[in-house]
Amino acid sequence: MMKKTIYCILTVLNIISILFILQIELNLIPLISSPFNIDTTTKINSLISSISQGLVISTIFYLVVIFIPEYFKSRTIRKLIKPRLITITNMIQMSVEYLSYKYELPPQNISLNNHNIADFKKITKLQNQIMNFHYKVMTKETWVNQATGGSNELDHFMHEKDVVKSKIDEMLALPNIQYEEDELIECLANLRDAWFYNGVEAFKENGNTIVLNFDKGVYDYYKCYKILKKYIKPFSFEINSK
């Protein structure tokens, strides 16, 4: 279960517990009539109040002893991995934009956020061809024109694969990486072992090969990119006309 889900559940339980305490112990909220006799009702109220107080006290100790220290550790680890995340996210952004442009995927209202698996059906392989892709990125509030020039498609993705896997291995090897968000750690692990990159290797070694479910591999690669964008904002990106 994700940490955020646990925190949401814990927050709701504490709110309910505080309401019970205000109602039973402080009489700030009117009591609800009960069909039980006074003795039974008193015991029930006492039990509910004890459980509520125990939960609130336990939560306070959890916040002081575990949550707050882990929060600062998570901020530290994010600072350490941020440069690598930026490198990975920007590299994949250009690749996803290139594939979207090359295969004329449906236009997006919000850049590359709404594709589904059916959009990738036509992407069945990569080719040993010149990319000739022109684009611009905004760095420090300035648009910079760039192009792949004579870059070969397979060489481009092989280089990306090597860089991405290297950066991910470096991040996952850090001693405090467990304090990072579970979703991000899972995304990095999935990206490192992505079927898409296995396909890249297969096409590089033998361009005539067939990689089963390569379109799904591209879609899963794209989903990893969407998750990364939740944690790291890539450079603003636009495709230039040739």
CSV table of C-alpha atoms in Angstrom, one decimal:
chain,number,residue,atom,x,y,z
A,1,MET,CA,0.0,0.0,0.0
A,2,MET,CA,1.3,3.4,-0.9
A,3,LYS,CA,2.5,5.8,1.8
A,4,LYS,CA,0.0,8.4,0.7
A,5,THR,CA,-2.9,6.0,1.1
A,6,ILE,CA,-1.8,5.0,4.6
A,7,TYR,CA,-1.5,8.7,5.5
A,8,CYS,CA,-5.0,9.4,4.2
A,9,ILE,CA,-6.4,6.6,6.2
A,10,LEU,CA,-4.5,7.6,9.3
A,11,THR,CA,-5.7,11.2,8.9
A,12,VAL,CA,-9.4,10.2,8.6
A,13,LEU,CA,-9.1,7.9,11.6
A,14,ASN,CA,-7.6,10.7,13.7
A,15,ILE,CA,-10.3,13.2,12.7
A,16,ILE,CA,-13.0,10.6,13.8
A,17,SER,CA,-11.1,10.0,17.0
A,18,ILE,CA,-10.8,13.7,17.8
A,19,LEU,CA,-14.6,14.1,17.2
A,20,PHE,CA,-15.3,11.2,19.6
A,21,ILE,CA,-13.1,12.7,22.3
A,22,LEU,CA,-14.8,16.1,21.9
A,23,GLN,CA,-18.2,14.4,22.1
A,24,ILE,CA,-17.5,11.9,24.9
A,25,GLU,CA,-15.0,13.6,27.1
A,26,LEU,CA,-15.6,17.3,26.6
A,27,ASN,CA,-19.3,17.3,25.7
A,28,LEU,CA,-18.7,19.8,22.8
A,29,ILE,CA,-20.8,17.6,20.5
A,30,PRO,CA,-24.2,16.3,21.5
A,31,LEU,CA,-24.3,12.6,22.4
A,32,ILE,CA,-26.3,10.3,20.2
A,33,SER,CA,-29.2,8.5,21.9
A,34,SER,CA,-28.7,4.8,22.5
A,35,PRO,CA,-31.1,1.9,23.1
A,36,PHE,CA,-28.7,0.4,25.7
A,37,ASN,CA,-28.9,1.0,29.4
A,38,ILE,CA,-26.8,3.6,31.1
A,39,ASP,CA,-24.2,1.2,32.4
A,40,THR,CA,-23.6,-0.4,28.9
A,41,THR,CA,-23.6,2.9,27.2
A,42,THR,CA,-21.0,4.3,29.6
A,43,LYS,CA,-18.8,1.3,29.0
A,44,ILE,CA,-19.1,1.6,25.2
A,45,ASN,CA,-18.3,5.4,25.4
A,46,SER,CA,-15.3,4.6,27.7
A,47,LEU,CA,-14.0,2.0,25.3
A,48,ILE,CA,-14.4,4.3,22.2
A,49,SER,CA,-12.8,7.2,24.1
A,50,SER,CA,-9.8,5.0,25.2
A,51,ILE,CA,-9.3,3.7,21.6
A,52,SER,CA,-9.6,7.3,20.2
A,53,GLN,CA,-7.1,8.7,22.7
A,54,GLY,CA,-4.7,5.9,22.1
A,55,LEU,CA,-4.8,6.4,18.3
A,56,VAL,CA,-4.2,10.2,18.7
A,57,ILE,CA,-1.3,9.7,21.1
A,58,SER,CA,0.2,7.0,18.9
A,59,THR,CA,-0.1,9.2,15.9
A,60,ILE,CA,1.7,12.1,17.7
A,61,PHE,CA,4.5,9.7,18.6
A,62,TYR,CA,4.7,8.5,15.0
A,63,LEU,CA,4.9,12.1,13.7
A,64,VAL,CA,7.7,13.0,16.1
A,65,VAL,CA,9.7,9.8,16.0
A,66,ILE,CA,9.2,8.6,12.4
A,67,PHE,CA,7.3,10.9,10.0
A,68,ILE,CA,9.2,14.1,10.6
A,69,PRO,CA,12.7,12.5,10.5
A,70,GLU,CA,11.7,10.6,7.4
A,71,TYR,CA,10.3,13.7,5.8
A,72,PHE,CA,13.7,15.5,6.1
A,73,LYS,CA,15.5,12.4,4.9
A,74,SER,CA,13.2,12.3,1.8
A,75,ARG,CA,13.9,16.0,1.1
A,76,THR,CA,17.7,15.2,1.3
A,77,ILE,CA,17.5,12.2,-1.0
A,78,ARG,CA,15.3,14.2,-3.5
A,79,LYS,CA,18.1,16.8,-3.7
A,80,LEU,CA,20.7,14.1,-4.3
A,81,ILE,CA,18.8,12.4,-7.1
A,82,LYS,CA,17.2,15.5,-8.7
A,83,PRO,CA,20.1,16.1,-11.2
A,84,ARG,CA,19.8,12.5,-12.4
A,85,LEU,CA,16.0,12.7,-12.6
A,86,ILE,CA,16.3,15.9,-14.7
A,87,THR,CA,18.7,14.2,-17.1
A,88,ILE,CA,16.5,11.1,-17.5
A,89,THR,CA,13.2,13.1,-17.8
A,90,ASN,CA,14.6,15.5,-20.4
A,91,MET,CA,16.1,12.7,-22.5
A,92,ILE,CA,12.9,10.7,-22.5
A,93,GLN,CA,10.8,13.8,-23.2
A,94,MET,CA,12.7,14.3,-26.5
A,95,SER,CA,12.3,10.6,-27.4
A,96,VAL,CA,8.6,10.5,-26.6
A,97,GLU,CA,8.1,13.7,-28.6
A,98,TYR,CA,10.1,12.3,-31.5
A,99,LEU,CA,8.0,9.0,-31.6
A,100,SER,CA,4.8,11.0,-31.3
A,101,TYR,CA,5.8,13.2,-34.2
A,102,LYS,CA,7.2,10.4,-36.4
A,103,TYR,CA,4.1,8.2,-36.0
A,104,GLU,CA,1.6,11.1,-36.0
A,105,LEU,CA,0.0,10.1,-32.7
A,106,PRO,CA,-3.2,12.0,-31.9
A,107,PRO,CA,-2.7,15.6,-30.8
A,108,GLN,CA,-2.8,16.3,-27.1
A,109,ASN,CA,-4.6,19.1,-25.2
A,110,ILE,CA,-1.9,18.9,-22.6
A,111,SER,CA,1.4,17.8,-24.1
A,112,LEU,CA,1.7,14.0,-24.2
A,113,ASN,CA,-0.5,13.4,-21.2
A,114,ASN,CA,-3.5,11.6,-22.6
A,115,HIS,CA,-2.3,8.8,-25.0
A,116,ASN,CA,-3.7,5.3,-24.5
A,117,ILE,CA,-2.2,2.0,-25.6
A,118,ALA,CA,-4.2,1.9,-28.9
A,119,ASP,CA,-2.3,5.0,-30.0
A,120,PHE,CA,1.0,3.0,-30.0
A,121,LYS,CA,-0.2,0.1,-32.1
A,122,LYS,CA,1.6,1.3,-35.2
A,123,ILE,CA,5.0,1.5,-33.4
A,124,THR,CA,6.2,-2.1,-33.9
A,125,LYS,CA,9.9,-1.5,-34.4
A,126,LEU,CA,12.8,1.0,-34.5
A,127,GLN,CA,14.8,1.6,-37.6
A,128,ASN,CA,18.4,2.2,-38.5
A,129,GLN,CA,17.7,5.6,-40.1
A,130,ILE,CA,18.6,9.3,-39.7
A,131,MET,CA,16.2,11.0,-37.3
A,132,ASN,CA,16.3,14.5,-38.8
A,133,PHE,CA,14.2,15.9,-35.9
A,134,HIS,CA,14.1,19.6,-35.2
A,135,TYR,CA,12.9,21.0,-31.9
A,136,LYS,CA,13.4,23.7,-29.3
A,137,VAL,CA,13.7,23.7,-25.6
A,138,MET,CA,13.3,26.6,-23.1
A,139,THR,CA,16.2,26.9,-20.7
A,140,LYS,CA,16.4,29.9,-18.3
A,141,GLU,CA,13.4,31.6,-20.1
A,142,THR,CA,15.1,31.4,-23.5
A,143,TRP,CA,14.1,29.1,-26.4
A,144,VAL,CA,17.1,27.2,-27.8
A,145,ASN,CA,16.7,25.6,-31.3
A,146,GLN,CA,18.1,22.1,-31.5
A,147,ALA,CA,18.1,19.2,-33.9
A,148,THR,CA,19.2,15.6,-34.0
A,149,GLY,CA,21.3,16.3,-37.1
A,150,GLY,CA,22.7,13.1,-38.5
A,151,SER,CA,21.8,11.1,-35.4
A,152,ASN,CA,20.8,7.5,-36.2
A,153,GLU,CA,17.5,6.4,-34.6
A,154,LEU,CA,18.8,3.2,-33.1
A,155,ASP,CA,22.1,4.8,-31.9
A,156,HIS,CA,20.0,7.6,-30.2
A,157,PHE,CA,17.9,5.1,-28.2
A,158,MET,CA,20.9,2.9,-27.4
A,159,HIS,CA,22.7,5.9,-26.0
A,160,GLU,CA,19.6,6.9,-24.0
A,161,LYS,CA,19.2,3.4,-22.7
A,162,ASP,CA,22.8,3.3,-21.4
A,163,VAL,CA,22.5,6.8,-19.7
A,164,VAL,CA,19.1,6.1,-18.2
A,165,LYS,CA,20.1,2.7,-16.8
A,166,SER,CA,23.4,4.1,-15.4
A,167,LYS,CA,21.6,7.0,-13.7
A,168,ILE,CA,18.9,4.7,-12.3
A,169,ASP,CA,21.5,2.3,-10.9
A,170,GLU,CA,23.3,5.2,-9.2
A,171,MET,CA,20.0,6.4,-7.6
A,172,LEU,CA,18.8,3.0,-6.4
A,173,ALA,CA,22.2,2.3,-4.9
A,174,LEU,CA,22.0,5.4,-2.6
A,175,PRO,CA,21.7,4.3,1.1
A,176,ASN,CA,18.6,6.4,1.9
A,177,ILE,CA,16.7,5.8,-1.4
A,178,GLN,CA,14.0,4.0,0.7
A,179,TYR,CA,12.8,7.4,2.0
A,180,GLU,CA,11.8,8.4,-1.5
A,181,GLU,CA,8.2,8.0,-2.8
A,182,ASP,CA,7.3,4.4,-3.5
A,183,GLU,CA,5.7,5.3,-6.8
A,184,LEU,CA,8.9,7.0,-8.0
A,185,ILE,CA,11.2,4.1,-6.9
A,186,GLU,CA,8.9,1.6,-8.6
A,187,CYS,CA,8.9,3.7,-11.8
A,188,LEU,CA,12.7,3.9,-11.9
A,189,ALA,CA,12.9,0.1,-11.4
A,190,ASN,CA,10.4,-0.5,-14.2
A,191,LEU,CA,12.2,1.9,-16.5
A,192,ARG,CA,15.5,0.3,-15.9
A,193,ASP,CA,14.1,-3.1,-16.9
A,194,ALA,CA,11.7,-1.7,-19.6
A,195,TRP,CA,10.7,-4.0,-22.4
A,196,PHE,CA,11.1,-1.0,-24.7
A,197,TYR,CA,14.9,-0.9,-24.0
A,198,ASN,CA,15.1,-4.7,-24.5
A,199,GLY,CA,13.5,-4.1,-27.9
A,200,VAL,CA,16.0,-1.3,-28.6
A,201,GLU,CA,18.9,-3.8,-28.0
A,202,ALA,CA,17.2,-6.4,-30.1
A,203,PHE,CA,16.7,-4.0,-33.1
A,204,LYS,CA,20.3,-2.8,-32.8
A,205,GLU,CA,21.7,-6.3,-32.9
A,206,ASN,CA,19.4,-7.5,-35.6
A,207,GLY,CA,17.3,-4.9,-37.4
A,208,ASN,CA,15.1,-7.6,-39.0
A,209,THR,CA,14.0,-9.2,-35.7
A,210,ILE,CA,10.5,-9.1,-34.4
A,211,VAL,CA,10.0,-8.0,-30.8
A,212,LEU,CA,6.7,-9.3,-29.4
A,213,ASN,CA,4.4,-6.7,-27.8
A,214,PHE,CA,6.9,-3.9,-28.7
A,215,ASP,CA,4.0,-1.4,-28.9
A,216,LYS,CA,3.0,-2.2,-25.3
A,217,GLY,CA,6.6,-1.8,-24.4
A,218,VAL,CA,6.6,1.7,-25.9
A,219,TYR,CA,3.3,2.5,-24.0
A,220,ASP,CA,4.8,1.3,-20.7
A,221,TYR,CA,7.9,3.5,-21.4
A,222,TYR,CA,5.5,6.4,-22.1
A,223,LYS,CA,3.7,5.7,-18.8
A,224,CYS,CA,7.0,5.9,-16.9
A,225,TYR,CA,7.6,9.3,-18.5
A,226,LYS,CA,4.2,10.5,-17.3
A,227,ILE,CA,5.1,9.4,-13.7
A,228,LEU,CA,8.5,11.1,-13.9
A,229,LYS,CA,6.9,14.3,-14.9
A,230,LYS,CA,4.9,14.3,-11.6
A,231,TYR,CA,8.2,14.6,-9.7
A,232,ILE,CA,10.5,16.5,-12.1
A,233,LYS,CA,9.3,19.2,-14.6
A,234,PRO,CA,11.2,18.8,-17.9
A,235,PHE,CA,12.2,21.8,-20.0
A,236,SER,CA,9.4,23.3,-22.1
A,237,PHE,CA,9.6,21.6,-25.5
A,238,GLU,CA,8.2,22.4,-29.0
A,239,ILE,CA,8.7,20.7,-32.3
A,240,ASN,CA,10.1,22.9,-35.1
A,241,SER,CA,9.1,22.7,-38.7
A,242,LYS,CA,11.8,21.3,-40.9
